Amino acid sequence: VSTSAPQRRIVAVQVDPPYSVHVGAGLVGEVARRAEGWSRTFVLTDANVERLFGDIARGWPSAFVHAVAPGEDSKSFAMLERVLDAMVAAGCDRSSGLVAFGGGVVGDLGGLAAGLFHRGIPFVQAPTTLLAMVDSSVGGKTAVNLASGKNLAGIFHQPAEVYADTRFLATLPDDEYRSGLGEVIKTAVIDGPLFARLGELAPDIARREPEALAEVAEACVRVKARIVARDPFEQGERKLLNLGHTFAHAIEHAAGYGRIPHGVAVAVGVVLAAESGRAAGLAVEAGFVESLRSLARELDVPASLDALRHGYGIELHPDALLWAMARDKKARAGHPLYVVPFGPGAVERDVDLPEPSVMAALGQLRRS
Ligand code: ADP
Ligand code: ZN
């Protein structure tokens, strides 16, 4: 597969205020230009990213680099308070800006800190994980976790700019990479054309070729940007982005949070949603479930409960998953509505799937 020379890829996100997502191999230097007008550039990162790429961040104008511990535990209220205090200690004021330099944890925490500091200062997302590049850095959702649940305390605060440099992905641990690919598969199913293109790019994606990844990330951001612009506060259409997520949350919950990467659970969830639709007799395209599975296989993303057992040593029982789904925060009266893919580019939200069909899909995928 041929890939062209490095290209400028810019996606406009038409929300209020609008902003651009810049995608490309080697463009992280542009963050420096964006930070030039700020009295201070507070760079929020985590210890792994700091160790690998801290020198880049320290080169940004008036930069102060603050690293939190890697991992989901840093998405806490206690950590948020420490970050805000560190911003004061670093001399930040209302004309300062924040750069969230890392994965989704740093993006969610940093976006929230920027939204609260002096009632809101600008922030830039410089994602370093595939998941953050294709999903969490776009859309303006920020949050920390509460003891009672994930992402329960947060605000919408759109970034001033996003710079996704796909060269960072070379050092990403395999499981984190797979997790990003799971959301890529989900987005490709929502989109349609990207679904076929992913198959063509699979060998380049496997060796993390930065230009191929830039093409994929740009396409994913376009899909998300289009949907977010039409429904910035998740009142309707944006629910499409939750494809696979009712199942994914149940999988993550039943396995114990953190044991199965989020995007991997999403990939399994997309297949389960399609299987459930098929079992319910809905018009799922012939061969779609099979092509979904073979794409996942080419990208080395587990896409069945059986594959999760092999890959992670975790046995998930259909009953436990069904129980977890009934408790999902989006379920009404213990009965979730699903996003169902009928084929590439043909996805419907708020589908009421009969429980026996879901159960059949869970049982089927367990044996496959
Ligand atoms: P996500 O984007 O999946 O929500 P996290 O913020 O939890 O991710 O980051 C996942 C892990 O990957 C963390 O341990 C983080 O330190 C590490 N990480 C992030 N970016 C890179 C990178 N480019 N290279 C290596 N490790 C990275
Ligand atoms: Zn997700």
Tab-separated table of C-alpha atoms and ligand atoms in Angstrom:
chain	number	residue	atom	x	y	z
A	1	VAL	CA	0.000	0.000	0.000
A	2	SER	CA	1.426	3.343	-0.971
A	3	THR	CA	1.366	6.267	1.391
A	4	SER	CA	1.979	9.810	0.297
A	5	ALA	CA	4.457	12.381	1.606
A	6	PRO	CA	3.726	14.075	4.947
A	7	GLN	CA	0.573	16.067	4.588
A	8	ARG	CA	-1.156	18.811	6.524
A	9	ARG	CA	-4.371	17.474	7.851
A	10	ILE	CA	-6.715	19.932	9.545
A	11	VAL	CA	-10.232	19.178	10.710
A	12	ALA	CA	-12.509	22.055	11.746
A	13	VAL	CA	-14.807	21.306	14.663
A	14	GLN	CA	-17.837	23.591	14.376
A	15	VAL	CA	-18.801	24.001	17.999
A	16	ASP	CA	-18.928	27.186	20.080
A	17	PRO	CA	-16.192	28.355	19.981
A	18	PRO	CA	-14.899	26.459	16.920
A	19	TYR	CA	-11.447	24.934	16.888
A	20	SER	CA	-9.156	22.898	14.686
A	21	VAL	CA	-7.676	19.461	15.050
A	22	HIS	CA	-4.276	19.187	13.396
A	23	VAL	CA	-3.151	15.663	12.572
A	24	GLY	CA	0.189	14.612	11.174
A	25	ALA	CA	3.549	12.988	11.653
A	26	GLY	CA	5.923	15.388	13.385
A	27	LEU	CA	3.662	18.405	13.908
A	28	VAL	CA	3.947	18.651	17.697
A	29	GLY	CA	6.279	21.634	17.289
A	30	GLU	CA	3.246	23.698	16.381
A	31	VAL	CA	2.155	23.640	20.006
A	32	ALA	CA	4.977	26.117	20.693
A	33	ARG	CA	3.450	28.648	18.329
A	34	ARG	CA	0.008	28.325	19.908
A	35	ALA	CA	1.505	28.891	23.374
A	36	GLU	CA	3.408	32.040	22.433
A	37	GLY	CA	0.819	34.510	23.706
A	38	TRP	CA	0.337	32.874	27.088
A	39	SER	CA	1.822	34.328	30.281
A	40	ARG	CA	2.579	30.765	31.329
A	41	THR	CA	2.184	27.389	29.606
A	42	PHE	CA	1.164	24.808	32.167
A	43	VAL	CA	1.927	21.411	30.663
A	44	LEU	CA	-0.005	18.612	32.318
A	45	THR	CA	1.456	15.221	31.522
A	46	ASP	CA	2.078	11.877	33.197
A	47	ALA	CA	5.338	10.376	34.395
A	48	ASN	CA	5.741	8.015	31.415
A	49	VAL	CA	5.183	10.695	28.815
A	50	GLU	CA	7.389	13.069	30.787
A	51	ARG	CA	10.212	10.532	30.789
A	52	LEU	CA	9.898	9.923	27.038
A	53	PHE	CA	9.013	13.369	25.711
A	54	GLY	CA	9.479	15.827	28.585
A	55	ASP	CA	12.268	17.657	26.757
A	56	ILE	CA	9.875	18.600	23.980
A	57	ALA	CA	7.444	20.120	26.464
A	58	ARG	CA	10.132	21.995	28.338
A	59	GLY	CA	10.983	23.714	25.067
A	60	TRP	CA	7.552	25.354	24.763
A	61	PRO	CA	7.377	29.091	25.661
A	62	SER	CA	7.159	29.820	29.427
A	63	ALA	CA	6.561	26.123	30.008
A	64	PHE	CA	6.055	24.596	33.411
A	65	VAL	CA	5.799	20.808	33.235
A	66	HIS	CA	3.702	19.000	35.829
A	67	ALA	CA	3.583	15.185	35.702
A	68	VAL	CA	0.952	13.113	37.488
A	69	ALA	CA	1.201	9.368	38.114
A	70	PRO	CA	0.210	7.377	35.003
A	71	GLY	CA	-3.136	5.608	35.117
A	72	GLU	CA	-6.815	6.065	35.772
A	73	ASP	CA	-6.325	6.691	39.520
A	74	SER	CA	-5.018	10.151	38.648
A	75	LYS	CA	-8.483	11.095	37.388
A	76	SER	CA	-9.632	12.027	40.884
A	77	PHE	CA	-10.943	15.092	42.673
A	78	ALA	CA	-7.928	14.994	44.988
A	79	MET	CA	-5.596	15.078	42.007
A	80	LEU	CA	-7.611	17.850	40.376
A	81	GLU	CA	-7.129	19.997	43.460
A	82	ARG	CA	-3.399	19.312	43.480
A	83	VAL	CA	-3.133	20.266	39.826
A	84	LEU	CA	-5.010	23.539	40.412
A	85	ASP	CA	-2.713	24.352	43.335
A	86	ALA	CA	0.324	23.515	41.193
A	87	MET	CA	-0.967	25.949	38.579
A	88	VAL	CA	-1.081	28.725	41.168
A	89	ALA	CA	2.363	27.777	42.453
A	90	ALA	CA	3.718	27.856	38.880
A	91	GLY	CA	2.539	31.458	38.554
A	92	CYS	CA	-0.386	30.810	36.217
A	93	ASP	CA	-3.059	33.499	35.916
A	94	ARG	CA	-6.077	34.102	33.701
A	95	SER	CA	-3.873	34.815	30.693
A	96	SER	CA	-2.086	31.481	30.980
A	97	GLY	CA	-2.885	28.326	29.034
A	98	LEU	CA	-2.733	24.605	29.665
A	99	VAL	CA	-1.431	21.877	27.382
A	100	ALA	CA	-2.716	18.365	28.083
A	101	PHE	CA	0.235	16.298	26.887
A	102	GLY	CA	-0.515	12.575	27.174
A	103	GLY	CA	-3.364	10.122	26.938
A	104	GLY	CA	-6.997	10.345	27.885
A	105	VAL	CA	-6.295	10.567	31.602
A	106	VAL	CA	-4.224	13.707	31.197
A	107	GLY	CA	-6.702	15.100	28.645
A	108	ASP	CA	-9.742	14.610	30.881
A	109	LEU	CA	-8.006	15.911	33.993
A	110	GLY	CA	-6.280	18.778	32.201
A	111	GLY	CA	-9.409	19.875	30.355
A	112	LEU	CA	-11.311	20.012	33.628
A	113	ALA	CA	-8.505	21.894	35.410
A	114	ALA	CA	-8.358	24.418	32.555
A	115	GLY	CA	-12.139	24.822	32.634
A	116	LEU	CA	-12.135	25.585	36.359
A	117	PHE	CA	-8.971	27.636	36.802
A	118	HIS	CA	-10.032	31.311	37.022
A	119	ARG	CA	-13.400	30.131	35.632
A	120	GLY	CA	-11.719	28.896	32.487
A	121	ILE	CA	-8.442	29.376	30.651
A	122	PRO	CA	-7.661	28.076	27.156
A	123	PHE	CA	-6.214	24.630	26.738
A	124	VAL	CA	-4.607	22.651	23.970
A	125	GLN	CA	-4.786	18.901	23.589
A	126	ALA	CA	-1.544	17.247	22.515
A	127	PRO	CA	-2.591	13.584	22.662
A	128	THR	CA	0.092	10.888	22.730
A	129	THR	CA	-2.117	7.778	22.703
A	130	LEU	CA	-4.126	6.535	19.735
A	131	LEU	CA	-7.267	6.459	21.858
A	132	ALA	CA	-6.879	10.121	22.752
A	133	MET	CA	-6.051	11.078	19.161
A	134	VAL	CA	-9.084	9.425	17.612
A	135	ASP	CA	-11.566	9.862	20.412
A	136	SER	CA	-11.123	11.566	23.753
A	137	SER	CA	-9.222	14.704	22.709
A	138	VAL	CA	-12.108	15.814	20.478
A	139	GLY	CA	-15.554	16.717	21.767
A	140	GLY	CA	-14.942	18.824	24.847
A	141	LYS	CA	-15.879	16.275	27.480
A	142	THR	CA	-13.720	16.521	30.594
A	143	ALA	CA	-14.112	14.656	33.865
A	144	VAL	CA	-12.702	13.004	36.912
A	145	ASN	CA	-13.998	9.813	38.505
A	146	LEU	CA	-15.887	9.537	41.769
A	147	ALA	CA	-15.791	6.570	44.142
A	148	SER	CA	-19.316	5.843	42.903
A	149	GLY	CA	-18.473	5.794	39.203
A	150	LYS	CA	-16.308	6.825	36.284
A	151	ASN	CA	-16.481	10.329	34.767
A	152	LEU	CA	-19.253	11.414	37.125
A	153	ALA	CA	-17.840	14.911	37.790
A	154	GLY	CA	-16.999	16.950	34.743
A	155	ILE	CA	-17.818	19.801	32.399
A	156	PHE	CA	-17.886	20.500	28.690
A	157	HIS	CA	-14.828	22.629	27.935
A	158	GLN	CA	-13.702	22.661	24.316
A	159	PRO	CA	-9.965	22.823	23.581
A	160	ALA	CA	-8.561	25.844	21.750
A	161	GLU	CA	-6.695	23.503	19.421
A	162	VAL	CA	-5.741	19.828	19.137
A	163	TYR	CA	-2.385	18.642	17.796
A	164	ALA	CA	-2.212	14.904	17.173
A	165	ASP	CA	1.313	13.856	16.230
A	166	THR	CA	1.258	10.219	15.169
A	167	ARG	CA	5.014	9.807	15.678
A	168	PHE	CA	4.373	9.559	19.398
A	169	LEU	CA	2.604	6.250	18.833
A	170	ALA	CA	5.837	4.339	18.199
A	171	THR	CA	6.463	3.901	21.938
A	172	LEU	CA	2.903	3.176	22.985
A	173	PRO	CA	2.500	-0.209	24.757
A	174	ASP	CA	0.748	-2.808	22.555
A	175	ASP	CA	-2.371	-2.988	24.674
A	176	GLU	CA	-2.807	0.779	24.651
A	177	TYR	CA	-2.402	0.727	20.890
A	178	ARG	CA	-4.993	-2.041	20.542
A	179	SER	CA	-7.323	-0.032	22.708
A	180	GLY	CA	-7.088	2.894	20.297
A	181	LEU	CA	-7.670	0.557	17.362
A	182	GLY	CA	-10.885	-0.667	18.991
A	183	GLU	CA	-12.295	2.873	18.886
A	184	VAL	CA	-10.977	3.205	15.329
A	185	ILE	CA	-12.971	0.134	14.286
A	186	LYS	CA	-16.061	1.560	15.988
A	187	THR	CA	-15.635	4.874	14.190
A	188	ALA	CA	-15.061	3.137	10.857
A	189	VAL	CA	-18.338	1.245	11.239
A	190	ILE	CA	-20.174	4.509	11.907
A	191	ASP	CA	-18.471	6.106	8.897
A	192	GLY	CA	-18.636	3.454	6.194
A	193	PRO	CA	-15.834	4.310	3.697
A	194	LEU	CA	-13.203	4.164	6.449
A	195	PHE	CA	-14.208	0.565	7.121
A	196	ALA	CA	-12.927	-0.617	3.738
A	197	ARG	CA	-9.902	1.671	3.874
A	198	LEU	CA	-8.820	0.211	7.223
A	199	GLY	CA	-8.540	-3.191	5.635
A	200	GLU	CA	-6.233	-1.781	2.959
A	201	LEU	CA	-4.091	0.021	5.513
A	202	ALA	CA	-3.907	-2.884	7.961
A	203	PRO	CA	-0.248	-3.780	7.248
A	204	ASP	CA	0.836	-0.139	7.666
A	205	ILE	CA	-1.213	0.179	10.804
A	206	ALA	CA	0.420	-2.957	12.190
A	207	ARG	CA	3.862	-1.390	11.848
A	208	ARG	CA	2.555	1.954	13.102
A	209	GLU	CA	3.550	3.834	10.003
A	210	PRO	CA	3.000	7.509	11.036
A	211	GLU	CA	1.543	8.711	7.731
A	212	ALA	CA	-0.999	5.856	7.548
A	213	LEU	CA	-1.909	6.542	11.158
A	214	ALA	CA	-2.366	10.209	10.335
A	215	GLU	CA	-4.795	9.263	7.572
A	216	VAL	CA	-6.731	7.028	9.939
A	217	ALA	CA	-6.725	9.535	12.789
A	218	GLU	CA	-7.860	12.344	10.497
A	219	ALA	CA	-10.726	10.227	9.195
A	220	CYS	CA	-11.811	9.308	12.732
A	221	VAL	CA	-11.630	12.919	13.880
A	222	ARG	CA	-13.751	13.975	10.890
A	223	VAL	CA	-16.459	11.513	11.826
A	224	LYS	CA	-16.437	12.578	15.441
A	225	ALA	CA	-16.258	16.293	14.611
A	226	ARG	CA	-19.257	16.033	12.292
A	227	ILE	CA	-21.361	14.315	14.920
A	228	VAL	CA	-20.218	16.519	17.814
A	229	ALA	CA	-20.943	19.685	15.811
A	230	ARG	CA	-24.528	18.551	15.245
A	231	ASP	CA	-25.037	17.494	18.857
A	232	PRO	CA	-22.436	19.066	21.174
A	233	PHE	CA	-24.203	18.081	24.408
A	234	GLU	CA	-25.173	14.493	23.591
A	235	GLN	CA	-28.895	14.888	23.273
A	236	GLY	CA	-29.370	12.670	20.250
A	237	GLU	CA	-27.092	11.899	17.348
A	238	ARG	CA	-23.946	11.897	19.464
A	239	LYS	CA	-25.207	8.672	21.015
A	240	LEU	CA	-24.043	6.970	17.816
A	241	LEU	CA	-20.508	7.342	19.163
A	242	ASN	CA	-21.561	5.022	21.973
A	243	LEU	CA	-21.687	2.129	19.502
A	244	GLY	CA	-20.386	-0.950	21.313
A	245	HIS	CA	-20.221	0.878	24.620
A	246	THR	CA	-23.186	-0.647	26.448
A	247	PHE	CA	-21.505	-4.028	25.992
A	248	ALA	CA	-18.040	-2.567	26.586
A	249	HIS	CA	-18.970	-1.038	29.940
A	250	ALA	CA	-20.471	-4.347	31.001
A	251	ILE	CA	-17.329	-6.198	29.897
A	252	GLU	CA	-15.063	-3.770	31.734
A	253	HIS	CA	-17.237	-3.914	34.821
A	254	ALA	CA	-17.531	-7.697	34.883
A	255	ALA	CA	-13.806	-8.164	34.268
A	256	GLY	CA	-12.868	-5.578	36.896
A	257	TYR	CA	-11.961	-2.095	35.687
A	258	GLY	CA	-8.533	-1.767	34.177
A	259	ARG	CA	-8.094	-5.422	33.272
A	260	ILE	CA	-9.350	-5.157	29.716
A	261	PRO	CA	-8.394	-2.005	27.781
A	262	HIS	CA	-11.426	0.175	27.089
A	263	GLY	CA	-11.125	0.175	23.293
A	264	VAL	CA	-10.652	-3.593	23.191
A	265	ALA	CA	-13.908	-3.963	25.104
A	266	VAL	CA	-15.485	-1.579	22.579
A	267	ALA	CA	-14.342	-3.728	19.643
A	268	VAL	CA	-15.949	-6.778	21.238
A	269	GLY	CA	-19.005	-4.633	21.958
A	270	VAL	CA	-19.390	-3.610	18.316
A	271	VAL	CA	-19.371	-7.262	17.243
A	272	LEU	CA	-21.840	-8.132	20.005
A	273	ALA	CA	-24.157	-5.333	18.949
A	274	ALA	CA	-24.138	-6.584	15.363
A	275	GLU	CA	-24.637	-10.203	16.465
A	276	SER	CA	-27.524	-9.182	18.717
A	277	GLY	CA	-29.154	-7.276	15.880
A	278	ARG	CA	-28.822	-10.319	13.668
A	279	ALA	CA	-30.210	-12.607	16.379
A	280	ALA	CA	-33.167	-10.227	16.752
A	281	GLY	CA	-33.925	-10.658	13.058
A	282	LEU	CA	-33.027	-7.064	12.168
A	283	ALA	CA	-31.658	-6.278	8.700
A	284	VAL	CA	-27.954	-6.673	9.481
A	285	GLU	CA	-26.104	-6.946	6.149
A	286	ALA	CA	-25.114	-10.456	5.147
A	287	GLY	CA	-21.438	-11.047	5.870
A	288	PHE	CA	-21.076	-7.887	7.958
A	289	VAL	CA	-20.367	-9.624	11.251
A	290	GLU	CA	-17.791	-11.793	9.493
A	291	SER	CA	-16.023	-8.854	7.860
A	292	LEU	CA	-16.022	-7.038	11.193
A	293	ARG	CA	-14.332	-9.982	12.782
A	294	SER	CA	-11.774	-10.403	10.055
A	295	LEU	CA	-10.859	-6.709	10.179
A	296	ALA	CA	-10.365	-6.982	13.931
A	297	ARG	CA	-8.180	-10.019	13.364
A	298	GLU	CA	-6.050	-8.186	10.784
A	299	LEU	CA	-5.567	-5.352	13.238
A	300	ASP	CA	-4.784	-7.798	16.038
A	301	VAL	CA	-7.693	-6.627	18.171
A	302	PRO	CA	-9.577	-9.348	20.096
A	303	ALA	CA	-13.208	-9.307	19.006
A	304	SER	CA	-14.969	-12.088	20.875
A	305	LEU	CA	-15.418	-13.136	24.467
A	306	ASP	CA	-13.362	-16.192	23.630
A	307	ALA	CA	-10.511	-14.003	22.380
A	308	LEU	CA	-10.665	-12.062	25.646
A	309	ARG	CA	-10.288	-15.309	27.538
A	310	HIS	CA	-7.237	-16.218	25.466
A	311	GLY	CA	-5.720	-12.747	25.475
A	312	TYR	CA	-6.385	-11.692	29.046
A	313	GLY	CA	-7.230	-14.894	30.884
A	314	ILE	CA	-10.622	-13.493	31.837
A	315	GLU	CA	-13.737	-15.621	31.554
A	316	LEU	CA	-16.891	-13.561	31.125
A	317	HIS	CA	-20.279	-15.174	31.630
A	318	PRO	CA	-23.291	-13.983	29.628
A	319	ASP	CA	-25.382	-13.722	32.804
A	320	ALA	CA	-22.869	-11.431	34.455
A	321	LEU	CA	-22.727	-9.242	31.370
A	322	LEU	CA	-26.494	-9.034	31.072
A	323	TRP	CA	-26.732	-8.098	34.732
A	324	ALA	CA	-24.098	-5.399	34.333
A	325	MET	CA	-25.900	-3.967	31.305
A	326	ALA	CA	-29.166	-3.704	33.206
A	327	ARG	CA	-27.321	-1.512	35.718
A	328	ASP	CA	-25.821	0.717	33.003
A	329	LYS	CA	-26.362	4.399	33.696
A	330	LYS	CA	-28.052	4.791	30.331
A	331	ALA	CA	-30.517	1.968	30.920
A	332	ARG	CA	-34.140	2.910	31.560
A	333	ALA	CA	-35.808	0.682	34.109
A	334	GLY	CA	-33.108	-1.945	33.745
A	335	HIS	CA	-33.565	-2.162	29.995
A	336	PRO	CA	-30.831	-0.547	27.907
A	337	LEU	CA	-31.403	0.834	24.429
A	338	TYR	CA	-28.665	-0.151	22.003
A	339	VAL	CA	-26.743	1.343	19.142
A	340	VAL	CA	-26.870	-1.316	16.421
A	341	PRO	CA	-24.687	-1.489	13.299
A	342	PHE	CA	-26.431	-2.924	10.266
A	343	GLY	CA	-23.380	-2.563	8.064
A	344	PRO	CA	-20.547	-0.110	7.399
A	345	GLY	CA	-22.065	3.374	7.511
A	346	ALA	CA	-25.466	2.101	8.616
A	347	VAL	CA	-25.807	2.516	12.359
A	348	GLU	CA	-28.962	3.183	14.362
A	349	ARG	CA	-29.371	4.428	17.914
A	350	ASP	CA	-32.052	3.778	20.549
A	351	VAL	CA	-32.752	0.276	19.287
A	352	ASP	CA	-34.749	-1.848	21.672
A	353	LEU	CA	-33.205	-5.329	21.440
A	354	PRO	CA	-35.060	-8.229	23.050
A	355	GLU	CA	-33.075	-9.757	25.871
A	356	PRO	CA	-33.085	-13.291	24.396
A	357	SER	CA	-31.370	-11.948	21.249
A	358	VAL	CA	-28.673	-10.280	23.305
A	359	MET	CA	-28.288	-13.455	25.318
A	360	ALA	CA	-27.980	-15.489	22.118
A	361	ALA	CA	-25.236	-13.192	20.841
A	362	LEU	CA	-23.359	-13.399	24.133
A	363	GLY	CA	-23.569	-17.190	24.119
A	364	GLN	CA	-22.532	-17.393	20.488
A	365	LEU	CA	-19.559	-15.113	20.852
A	366	ARG	CA	-18.404	-17.039	23.840
A	367	ARG	CA	-18.049	-20.200	21.856
A	368	SER	CA	-16.568	-18.621	18.742
B	1	ADP	P1	-5.882	6.517	27.254
B	1	ADP	O1	-5.611	7.505	26.207
B	1	ADP	O2	-5.913	5.114	26.776
B	1	ADP	O3	-7.044	6.887	28.127
B	1	ADP	P2	-3.893	6.891	29.422
B	1	ADP	O4	-3.876	8.355	29.610
B	1	ADP	O5	-4.365	6.046	30.538
B	1	ADP	O6	-4.631	6.492	28.105
B	1	ADP	O7	-2.452	6.396	28.960
B	1	ADP	C1	-2.191	5.053	28.761
B	1	ADP	C2	-0.794	4.707	29.172
B	1	ADP	O8	0.097	4.966	28.090
B	1	ADP	C3	-0.251	5.489	30.363
B	1	ADP	O9	0.515	4.616	31.134
B	1	ADP	C4	0.645	6.533	29.703
B	1	ADP	O10	1.667	6.944	30.553
B	1	ADP	C5	1.179	5.788	28.509
B	1	ADP	N1	1.535	6.594	27.342
B	1	ADP	C6	0.847	7.626	26.816
B	1	ADP	N2	1.397	8.028	25.664
B	1	ADP	C7	2.472	7.243	25.449
B	1	ADP	C8	3.431	7.152	24.410
B	1	ADP	N3	3.375	7.949	23.329
B	1	ADP	N4	4.402	6.213	24.522
B	1	ADP	C9	4.427	5.376	25.587
B	1	ADP	N5	3.551	5.402	26.580
B	1	ADP	C10	2.573	6.314	26.521
B	2	ZN	ZN	-14.978	4.754	24.286
